[in-house]
PDB file of N, CA and C in Angstrom:
ATOM      1  N   MET I  15     -19.166   5.139   6.352  1.00  0.00           N
ATOM      2  CA  MET I  15     -19.380   4.268   5.537  1.00  0.00           C
ATOM      3  C   MET I  15     -18.783   2.685   5.863  1.00  0.00           C
ATOM      4  N   THR I  16     -19.033   1.745   5.734  1.00  0.00           N
ATOM      5  CA  THR I  16     -18.948   0.473   6.187  1.00  0.00           C
ATOM      6  C   THR I  16     -18.558  -0.631   5.095  1.00  0.00           C
ATOM      7  N   LEU I  17     -17.597  -0.737   4.615  1.00  0.00           N
ATOM      8  CA  LEU I  17     -17.661  -2.206   3.807  1.00  0.00           C
ATOM      9  C   LEU I  17     -18.372  -3.565   4.074  1.00  0.00           C
ATOM     10  N   TYR I  18     -19.007  -3.667   3.231  1.00  0.00           N
ATOM     11  CA  TYR I  18     -19.602  -5.118   2.878  1.00  0.00           C
ATOM     12  C   TYR I  18     -19.504  -6.087   1.745  1.00  0.00           C
ATOM     13  N   GLU I  19     -19.333  -7.338   2.022  1.00  0.00           N
ATOM     14  CA  GLU I  19     -18.901  -8.176   1.355  1.00  0.00           C
ATOM     15  C   GLU I  19     -20.277  -8.909   0.548  1.00  0.00           C
ATOM     16  N   TYR I  20     -20.275  -9.214  -0.519  1.00  0.00           N
ATOM     17  CA  TYR I  20     -21.118 -10.033  -1.455  1.00  0.00           C
ATOM     18  C   TYR I  20     -20.882 -11.023  -1.976  1.00  0.00           C
ATOM     19  N   ARG I  21     -21.805 -12.035  -2.620  1.00  0.00           N
ATOM     20  CA  ARG I  21     -21.193 -13.438  -3.110  1.00  0.00           C
ATOM     21  C   ARG I  21     -22.287 -13.823  -3.522  1.00  0.00           C
ATOM     22  N   CYS I  22     -22.217 -13.616  -5.422  1.00  0.00           N
ATOM     23  CA  CYS I  22     -23.129 -14.738  -5.974  1.00  0.00           C
ATOM     24  C   CYS I  22     -23.100 -15.826  -6.496  1.00  0.00           C
ATOM     25  N   GLY I  23     -23.209 -17.104  -6.906  1.00  0.00           N
ATOM     26  CA  GLY I  23     -23.070 -18.338  -7.286  1.00  0.00           C
ATOM     27  C   GLY I  23     -21.565 -17.962  -8.553  1.00  0.00           C
ATOM     28  N   GLN I  24     -21.519 -17.188  -9.338  1.00  0.00           N
ATOM     29  CA  GLN I  24     -21.335 -17.053 -10.641  1.00  0.00           C
ATOM     30  C   GLN I  24     -20.297 -16.294 -10.431  1.00  0.00           C
ATOM     31  N   CYS I  25     -19.934 -15.331  -9.932  1.00  0.00           N
ATOM     32  CA  CYS I  25     -18.508 -14.056  -9.812  1.00  0.00           C
ATOM     33  C   CYS I  25     -17.793 -14.265  -7.713  1.00  0.00           C
ATOM     34  N   ALA I  26     -16.811 -13.954  -8.214  1.00  0.00           N
ATOM     35  CA  ALA I  26     -15.922 -13.873  -7.091  1.00  0.00           C
ATOM     36  C   ALA I  26     -16.679 -12.496  -6.075  1.00  0.00           C
ATOM     37  N   ALA I  27     -16.161 -12.726  -4.716  1.00  0.00           N
ATOM     38  CA  ALA I  27     -16.984 -11.953  -3.831  1.00  0.00           C
ATOM     39  C   ALA I  27     -16.816 -10.133  -4.653  1.00  0.00           C
ATOM     40  N   VAL I  28     -17.509  -9.806  -3.832  1.00  0.00           N
ATOM     41  CA  VAL I  28     -17.863  -7.897  -4.492  1.00  0.00           C
ATOM     42  C   VAL I  28     -17.718  -7.457  -2.920  1.00  0.00           C
ATOM     43  N   GLU I  29     -17.207  -6.262  -3.013  1.00  0.00           N
ATOM     44  CA  GLU I  29     -17.130  -5.362  -1.878  1.00  0.00           C
ATOM     45  C   GLU I  29     -18.075  -3.820  -2.032  1.00  0.00           C
ATOM     46  N   LEU I  30     -18.908  -3.995  -0.897  1.00  0.00           N
ATOM     47  CA  LEU I  30     -19.403  -2.811  -1.635  1.00  0.00           C
ATOM     48  C   LEU I  30     -19.904  -1.837  -0.034  1.00  0.00           C
ATOM     49  N   ASN I  31     -20.200  -0.361  -0.368  1.00  0.00           N
ATOM     50  CA  ASN I  31     -20.138   0.440   0.477  1.00  0.00           C
ATOM     51  C   ASN I  31     -21.520   0.749   1.488  1.00  0.00           C
ATOM     52  N   PHE I  32     -21.839   0.749   2.353  1.00  0.00           N
ATOM     53  CA  PHE I  32     -23.338   1.104   3.016  1.00  0.00           C
ATOM     54  C   PHE I  32     -23.063   1.831   3.942  1.00  0.00           C
ATOM     55  N   ALA I  33     -24.067   2.637   4.653  1.00  0.00           N
ATOM     56  CA  ALA I  33     -23.726   3.497   5.918  1.00  0.00           C
ATOM     57  C   ALA I  33     -24.690   1.981   6.306  1.00  0.00           C
ATOM     58  N   MET I  34     -23.508   1.979   7.601  1.00  0.00           N
ATOM     59  CA  MET I  34     -23.620   0.987   9.399  1.00  0.00           C
ATOM     60  C   MET I  34     -25.197   0.898   9.061  1.00  0.00           C
ATOM     61  N   GLY I  35     -25.218  -0.550   8.976  1.00  0.00           N
ATOM     62  CA  GLY I  35     -26.925  -0.675   9.589  1.00  0.00           C
ATOM     63  C   GLY I  35     -27.559  -0.764   8.266  1.00  0.00           C
ATOM     64  N   GLN I  36     -27.200  -0.517   7.318  1.00  0.00           N
ATOM     65  CA  GLN I  36     -28.118   0.072   6.568  1.00  0.00           C
ATOM     66  C   GLN I  36     -27.673  -1.277   5.026  1.00  0.00           C
ATOM     67  N   ALA I  37     -27.036  -1.981   5.192  1.00  0.00           N
ATOM     68  CA  ALA I  37     -26.760  -2.938   4.184  1.00  0.00           C
ATOM     69  C   ALA I  37     -27.979  -3.931   4.057  1.00  0.00           C
ATOM     70  N   PRO I  38     -28.161  -3.898   3.258  1.00  0.00           N
ATOM     71  CA  PRO I  38     -29.422  -4.929   2.954  1.00  0.00           C
ATOM     72  C   PRO I  38     -29.017  -6.436   2.355  1.00  0.00           C
ATOM     73  N   GLN I  39     -29.514  -7.426   2.941  1.00  0.00           N
ATOM     74  CA  GLN I  39     -29.321  -8.707   2.159  1.00  0.00           C
ATOM     75  C   GLN I  39     -28.735  -8.976   1.128  1.00  0.00           C
ATOM     76  N   ASN I  40     -29.634  -8.843   0.559  1.00  0.00           N
ATOM     77  CA  ASN I  40     -29.272  -9.297  -0.473  1.00  0.00           C
ATOM     78  C   ASN I  40     -29.001  -8.122  -1.981  1.00  0.00           C
ATOM     79  N   THR I  41     -27.915  -7.967  -2.731  1.00  0.00           N
ATOM     80  CA  THR I  41     -27.654  -6.781  -3.716  1.00  0.00           C
ATOM     81  C   THR I  41     -27.685  -7.418  -5.021  1.00  0.00           C
ATOM     82  N   GLU I  42     -27.983  -6.869  -6.389  1.00  0.00           N
ATOM     83  CA  GLU I  42     -27.330  -6.993  -7.488  1.00  0.00           C
ATOM     84  C   GLU I  42     -25.836  -7.314  -7.558  1.00  0.00           C
ATOM     85  N   CYS I  43     -25.476  -8.459  -8.429  1.00  0.00           N
ATOM     86  CA  CYS I  43     -24.099  -8.382  -8.749  1.00  0.00           C
ATOM     87  C   CYS I  43     -23.650  -7.750  -9.969  1.00  0.00           C
ATOM     88  N   PRO I  44     -22.480  -6.742  -9.331  1.00  0.00           N
ATOM     89  CA  PRO I  44     -22.566  -6.183 -10.369  1.00  0.00           C
ATOM     90  C   PRO I  44     -21.087  -7.043 -11.657  1.00  0.00           C
ATOM     91  N   GLY I  45     -21.107  -7.884 -11.808  1.00  0.00           N
ATOM     92  CA  GLY I  45     -20.299  -8.614 -12.375  1.00  0.00           C
ATOM     93  C   GLY I  45     -21.598  -9.123 -13.886  1.00  0.00           C
ATOM     94  N   CYS I  46     -22.458 -10.061 -12.776  1.00  0.00           N
ATOM     95  CA  CYS I  46     -23.432 -10.837 -13.629  1.00  0.00           C
ATOM     96  C   CYS I  46     -24.872 -10.197 -13.654  1.00  0.00           C
ATOM     97  N   GLY I  47     -25.126  -9.704 -13.004  1.00  0.00           N
ATOM     98  CA  GLY I  47     -26.592  -9.314 -12.704  1.00  0.00           C
ATOM     99  C   GLY I  47     -27.345  -9.890 -12.018  1.00  0.00           C
ATOM    100  N   ARG I  48     -26.772 -10.818 -11.632  1.00  0.00           N
ATOM    101  CA  ARG I  48     -27.928 -12.168 -10.468  1.00  0.00           C
ATOM    102  C   ARG I  48     -27.506 -11.935  -8.948  1.00  0.00           C
ATOM    103  N   GLU I  49     -28.329 -12.625  -8.312  1.00  0.00           N
ATOM    104  CA  GLU I  49     -28.609 -11.932  -6.739  1.00  0.00           C
ATOM    105  C   GLU I  49     -27.708 -12.769  -5.976  1.00  0.00           C
ATOM    106  N   ALA I  50     -26.756 -11.254  -5.040  1.00  0.00           N
ATOM    107  CA  ALA I  50     -25.723 -11.572  -4.460  1.00  0.00           C
ATOM    108  C   ALA I  50     -25.943 -11.786  -3.112  1.00  0.00           C
ATOM    109  N   ARG I  51     -25.771 -12.989  -2.093  1.00  0.00           N
ATOM    110  CA  ARG I  51     -26.255 -12.859  -1.010  1.00  0.00           C
ATOM    111  C   ARG I  51     -25.048 -12.472  -0.113  1.00  0.00           C
ATOM    112  N   ARG I  52     -24.875 -10.983   0.973  1.00  0.00           N
ATOM    113  CA  ARG I  52     -24.324 -10.685   1.746  1.00  0.00           C
ATOM    114  C   ARG I  52     -23.448 -11.305   2.681  1.00  0.00           C
ATOM    115  N   VAL I  53     -22.159 -11.781   2.660  1.00  0.00           N
ATOM    116  CA  VAL I  53     -21.355 -12.768   3.928  1.00  0.00           C
ATOM    117  C   VAL I  53     -20.953 -11.853   4.882  1.00  0.00           C
ATOM    118  N   PHE I  54     -20.867 -12.953   5.476  1.00  0.00           N
ATOM    119  CA  PHE I  54     -19.846 -12.327   6.618  1.00  0.00           C
ATOM    120  C   PHE I  54     -18.222 -12.581   6.680  1.00  0.00           C
ATOM    121  N   SER I  55     -17.233 -12.210   7.074  1.00  0.00           N
ATOM    122  CA  SER I  55     -16.146 -12.278   6.957  1.00  0.00           C
ATOM    123  C   SER I  55     -15.091 -10.708   8.139  1.00  0.00           C
ATOM    124  N   ALA I  56     -14.243 -11.337   8.172  1.00  0.00           N
ATOM    125  CA  ALA I  56     -13.386 -10.801   9.617  1.00  0.00           C
ATOM    126  C   ALA I  56     -13.375  -9.809   9.247  1.00  0.00           C
ATOM    127  N   PRO I  57     -13.327  -8.536  10.314  1.00  0.00           N
ATOM    128  CA  PRO I  57     -13.623  -7.161  10.338  1.00  0.00           C
ATOM    129  C   PRO I  57     -11.897  -7.153  10.099  1.00  0.00           C
ATOM    130  N   ARG I  58     -12.014  -5.963   9.353  1.00  0.00           N
ATOM    131  CA  ARG I  58     -10.434  -5.491   8.660  1.00  0.00           C
ATOM    132  C   ARG I  58     -10.475  -4.027   9.951  1.00  0.00           C
ATOM    133  N   LEU I  59      -9.811  -4.801  11.292  1.00  0.00           N
ATOM    134  CA  LEU I  59      -9.323  -3.830  12.636  1.00  0.00           C
ATOM    135  C   LEU I  59      -7.779  -3.985  12.380  1.00  0.00           C
ATOM    136  N   SER I  60      -7.204  -2.805  12.345  1.00  0.00           N
ATOM    137  CA  SER I  60      -5.546  -3.116  12.526  1.00  0.00           C
ATOM    138  C   SER I  60      -5.574  -1.458  13.438  1.00  0.00           C
ATOM    139  N   ILE I  61      -4.297  -2.355  14.687  1.00  0.00           N
ATOM    140  CA  ILE I  61      -3.934  -0.841  15.466  1.00  0.00           C
ATOM    141  C   ILE I  61      -2.852  -0.047  14.296  1.00  0.00           C
ATOM    142  N   ALA I  62      -2.272  -0.262  13.382  1.00  0.00           N
ATOM    143  CA  ALA I  62      -1.024   0.015  12.034  1.00  0.00           C
ATOM    144  C   ALA I  62      -1.617   1.492  12.156  1.00  0.00           C
ATOM    145  N   GLY I  63      -0.707   2.583  12.143  1.00  0.00           N
ATOM    146  CA  GLY I  63      -0.929   3.374  11.923  1.00  0.00           C
ATOM    147  C   GLY I  63      -0.756   3.743   9.905  1.00  0.00           C
ATOM    148  N   THR I  64      -1.192   5.212   9.651  1.00  0.00           N
ATOM    149  CA  THR I  64      -1.331   5.584   8.259  1.00  0.00           C
ATOM    150  C   THR I  64       0.042   5.573   8.091  1.00  0.00           C
ATOM    151  N   SER I  65       1.355   5.351   8.285  1.00  0.00           N
ATOM    152  CA  SER I  65       2.371   5.220   7.847  1.00  0.00           C
ATOM    153  C   SER I  65       2.999   3.874   7.166  1.00  0.00           C
ATOM    154  N   ALA I  66       2.297   2.945   8.558  1.00  0.00           N
ATOM    155  CA  ALA I  66       2.373   1.501   8.122  1.00  0.00           C
ATOM    156  C   ALA I  66       1.735   1.083   6.610  1.00  0.00           C
ATOM    157  N   TYR I  67       0.546   2.119   6.480  1.00  0.00           N
ATOM    158  CA  TYR I  67      -0.945   1.565   5.285  1.00  0.00           C
ATOM    159  C   TYR I  67       0.107   1.762   4.136  1.00  0.00           C
ATOM    160  N   LYS I  68       0.681   3.051   4.339  1.00  0.00           N
ATOM    161  CA  LYS I  68       1.405   3.994   3.520  1.00  0.00           C
ATOM    162  C   LYS I  68       2.528   2.669   2.945  1.00  0.00           C
ATOM    163  N   LEU I  69       3.194   2.094   3.629  1.00  0.00           N
ATOM    164  CA  LEU I  69       4.319   1.409   3.828  1.00  0.00           C
ATOM    165  C   LEU I  69       4.042   0.208   2.962  1.00  0.00           C
ATOM    166  N   LEU I  70       2.800  -0.204   2.870  1.00  0.00           N
ATOM    167  CA  LEU I  70       2.276  -1.593   2.381  1.00  0.00           C
ATOM    168  C   LEU I  70       1.716  -1.145   1.261  1.00  0.00           C
ATOM    169  N   ASP I  71       1.325  -0.109   0.746  1.00  0.00           N
ATOM    170  CA  ASP I  71       0.620   0.110  -0.483  1.00  0.00           C
ATOM    171  C   ASP I  71       1.418   0.448  -1.369  1.00  0.00           C
ATOM    172  N   SER I  72       3.033   1.005  -0.856  1.00  0.00           N
ATOM    173  CA  SER I  72       3.666   0.941  -1.721  1.00  0.00           C
ATOM    174  C   SER I  72       4.731   0.038  -1.986  1.00  0.00           C
ATOM    175  N   THR I  73       4.679  -1.535  -1.261  1.00  0.00           N
ATOM    176  CA  THR I  73       5.668  -2.430  -1.657  1.00  0.00           C
ATOM    177  C   THR I  73       4.543  -3.120  -2.112  1.00  0.00           C
ATOM    178  N   ALA I  74       3.138  -3.711  -1.859  1.00  0.00           N
ATOM    179  CA  ALA I  74       2.470  -4.246  -3.099  1.00  0.00           C
ATOM    180  C   ALA I  74       2.212  -3.340  -4.178  1.00  0.00           C
ATOM    181  N   ARG I  75       2.127  -2.561  -4.607  1.00  0.00           N
ATOM    182  CA  ARG I  75       2.412  -1.543  -5.967  1.00  0.00           C
ATOM    183  C   ARG I  75       3.232  -1.509  -6.558  1.00  0.00           C
ATOM    184  N   SER I  76       4.436  -1.951  -5.928  1.00  0.00           N
ATOM    185  CA  SER I  76       6.242  -1.856  -6.717  1.00  0.00           C
ATOM    186  C   SER I  76       6.003  -3.498  -7.182  1.00  0.00           C
ATOM    187  N   ALA I  77       5.254  -4.317  -6.751  1.00  0.00           N
ATOM    188  CA  ALA I  77       5.599  -5.833  -6.893  1.00  0.00           C
ATOM    189  C   ALA I  77       4.329  -5.468  -8.094  1.00  0.00           C
ATOM    190  N   HIS I  78       3.632  -4.796  -8.405  1.00  0.00           N
ATOM    191  CA  HIS I  78       2.835  -4.780  -9.924  1.00  0.00           C
ATOM    192  C   HIS I  78       3.673  -3.333 -11.068  1.00  0.00           C
ATOM    193  N   GLU I  79       3.836  -2.717 -10.564  1.00  0.00           N
ATOM    194  CA  GLU I  79       4.096  -1.374 -10.669  1.00  0.00           C
ATOM    195  C   GLU I  79       5.996  -0.873 -10.880  1.00  0.00           C
ATOM    196  N   PRO I  80       6.760  -1.563 -10.515  1.00  0.00           N
ATOM    197  CA  PRO I  80       8.202  -1.366 -10.487  1.00  0.00           C
ATOM    198  C   PRO I  80       8.646  -0.059 -11.294  1.00  0.00           C
ATOM    199  N   ASP I  81       9.483   0.287 -10.443  1.00  0.00           N
ATOM    200  CA  ASP I  81      10.128   1.640 -11.307  1.00  0.00           C
ATOM    201  C   ASP I  81      10.912   1.281 -12.624  1.00  0.00           C
ATOM    202  N   VAL I  82      10.739   2.295 -13.376  1.00  0.00           N
ATOM    203  CA  VAL I  82      11.603   2.297 -14.823  1.00  0.00           C
ATOM    204  C   VAL I  82      12.962   3.059 -14.160  1.00  0.00           C
ATOM    205  N   VAL I  83      14.039   2.642 -14.771  1.00  0.00           N
ATOM    206  CA  VAL I  83      15.660   3.150 -14.219  1.00  0.00           C
ATOM    207  C   VAL I  83      15.995   3.372 -16.100  1.00  0.00           C
ATOM    208  N   SER I  84      16.303   4.154 -15.862  1.00  0.00           N
ATOM    209  CA  SER I  84      16.946   4.656 -17.290  1.00  0.00           C
ATOM    210  C   SER I  84      18.563   3.727 -17.421  1.00  0.00           C
ATOM    211  N   GLY I  85      19.409   3.311 -16.326  1.00  0.00           N
ATOM    212  CA  GLY I  85      20.364   2.507 -16.692  1.00  0.00           C
ATOM    213  C   GLY I  85      20.937   1.419 -15.228  1.00  0.00           C
ATOM    214  N   LEU I  86      22.163   1.020 -15.066  1.00  0.00           N
ATOM    215  CA  LEU I  86      22.647   0.556 -13.787  1.00  0.00           C
ATOM    216  C   LEU I  86      22.854   0.947 -13.027  1.00  0.00           C
ATOM    217  N   PRO I  87      22.864   0.729 -11.178  1.00  0.00           N
ATOM    218  CA  PRO I  87      23.303   1.866 -10.834  1.00  0.00           C
ATOM    219  C   PRO I  87      24.558   2.132 -10.527  1.00  0.00           C
ATOM    220  N   GLY I  88      25.293   2.750 -10.591  1.00  0.00           N
ATOM    221  CA  GLY I  88      26.595   3.328 -10.225  1.00  0.00           C
ATOM    222  C   GLY I  88      27.521   3.197  -9.221  1.00  0.00           C
ATOM    223  N   LYS I  89      28.907   2.710  -9.125  1.00  0.00           N
ATOM    224  CA  LYS I  89      29.854   2.880  -7.829  1.00  0.00           C
ATOM    225  C   LYS I  89      29.198   4.042  -7.026  1.00  0.00           C
ATOM    226  N   LYS I  90      29.532   3.709  -5.349  1.00  0.00           N
ATOM    227  CA  LYS I  90      29.614   4.486  -4.870  1.00  0.00           C
ATOM    228  C   LYS I  90      30.908   5.570  -4.877  1.00  0.00           C
ATOM    229  N   ALA I  91      30.329   6.887  -4.759  1.00  0.00           N
ATOM    230  CA  ALA I  91      31.840   7.714  -4.669  1.00  0.00           C
ATOM    231  C   ALA I  91      32.514   7.326  -3.426  1.00  0.00           C
ATOM    232  N   PRO I  92      34.205   7.219  -4.140  1.00  0.00           N
ATOM    233  CA  PRO I  92      34.716   7.293  -2.861  1.00  0.00           C
ATOM    234  C   PRO I  92      34.732   8.264  -1.595  1.00  0.00           C
ATOM    235  N   LYS I  93      35.376   8.041  -0.723  1.00  0.00           N
ATOM    236  CA  LYS I  93      34.696   8.827   1.029  1.00  0.00           C
ATOM    237  C   LYS I  93      36.138   9.745   0.406  1.00  0.00           C
ATOM    238  N   GLN I  94      35.903  11.117   0.931  1.00  0.00           N
ATOM    239  CA  GLN I  94      36.766  11.929   0.967  1.00  0.00           C
ATOM    240  C   GLN I  94      38.062  11.878   2.403  1.00  0.00           C
ATOM    241  N   ARG I  95      38.636  11.769   1.835  1.00  0.00           N
ATOM    242  CA  ARG I  95      40.151  11.271   2.649  1.00  0.00           C
ATOM    243  C   ARG I  95      40.791  13.105   3.327  1.00  0.00           C
ATOM    244  N   TYR I  96      40.360  13.643   2.302  1.00  0.00           N
ATOM    245  CA  TYR I  96      41.205  15.111   3.277  1.00  0.00           C
ATOM    246  C   TYR I  96      39.933  16.207   2.834  1.00  0.00           C
ATOM    247  N   THR I  97      40.409  17.202   3.354  1.00  0.00           N
ATOM    248  CA  THR I  97      39.614  18.132   4.004  1.00  0.00           C
ATOM    249  C   THR I  97      40.181  19.276   2.976  1.00  0.00           C
ATOM    250  N   HIS I  98      39.714  20.374   2.559  1.00  0.00           N
ATOM    251  CA  HIS I  98      39.916  21.433   1.693  1.00  0.00           C
ATOM    252  C   HIS I  98      39.452  22.937   2.909  1.00  0.00           C
ATOM    253  N   ASN I  99      39.012  22.686   3.916  1.00  0.00           N
ATOM    254  CA  ASN I  99      38.722  23.790   4.730  1.00  0.00           C
ATOM    255  C   ASN I  99      39.738  24.299   5.306  1.00  0.00           C
ATOM    256  N   PRO I 100      40.234  25.562   4.920  1.00  0.00           N
ATOM    257  CA  PRO I 100      41.214  26.378   5.813  1.00  0.00           C
ATOM    258  C   PRO I 100      41.307  25.888   7.715  1.00  0.00           C
ATOM    259  N   LEU I 101      40.250  25.704   8.142  1.00  0.00           N
ATOM    260  CA  LEU I 101      40.280  26.280   9.564  1.00  0.00           C
ATOM    261  C   LEU I 101      40.977  24.567   9.982  1.00  0.00           C
ATOM    262  N   HIS I 102      40.599  23.901   8.917  1.00  0.00           N
ATOM    263  CA  HIS I 102      40.860  22.204   8.675  1.00  0.00           C
ATOM    264  C   HIS I 102      42.025  22.316   9.390  1.00  0.00           C
ATOM    265  N   GLN I 103      42.727  22.676   8.665  1.00  0.00           N
ATOM    266  CA  GLN I 103      44.405  22.995   8.796  1.00  0.00           C
ATOM    267  C   GLN I 103      45.131  23.266  10.307  1.00  0.00           C
ATOM    268  N   LYS I 104      44.691  24.010  10.621  1.00  0.00           N
ATOM    269  CA  LYS I 104      44.550  24.733  12.182  1.00  0.00           C
ATOM    270  C   LYS I 104      44.532  23.578  13.397  1.00  0.00           C
ATOM    271  N   LEU I 105      44.022  22.511  13.299  1.00  0.00           N
ATOM    272  CA  LEU I 105      43.492  21.428  13.938  1.00  0.00           C
ATOM    273  C   LEU I 105      45.081  20.387  14.369  1.00  0.00           C
ATOM    274  N   PRO I 106      45.251  19.714  15.629  1.00  0.00           N
ATOM    275  CA  PRO I 106      46.288  19.421  15.588  1.00  0.00           C
ATOM    276  C   PRO I 106      46.379  17.924  15.228  1.00  0.00           C
ATOM    277  N   ARG I 107      47.323  17.309  14.801  1.00  0.00           N
ATOM    278  CA  ARG I 107      47.086  16.139  13.710  1.00  0.00           C
ATOM    279  C   ARG I 107      47.773  15.037  14.601  1.00  0.00           C
ATOM    280  N   PRO I 108      47.226  13.558  14.286  1.00  0.00           N
ATOM    281  CA  PRO I 108      47.103  13.162  15.069  1.00  0.00           C
ATOM    282  C   PRO I 108      48.478  12.250  15.421  1.00  0.00           C
TER     283      PRO I 108
END
């Protein structure tokens, strides 16, 4: 299915799916019911993979639907300076 863009005089542009080459020149506007004409727009071709699209979708979604948190982020845990593994005690010390 191919995505075609239609526009009437009253409403914003509407995108509808039709089989390639089967899209009518005019269709009914779903917003106001008037006749909407097909307009030509830039094709949406991209070489980006699906992982890039997932990243773009998640960033766009997070702008409007941010994650809900229950509290402020905590401090990072201090790094463990000493190990309790008995095998490490046999290693030479610096």
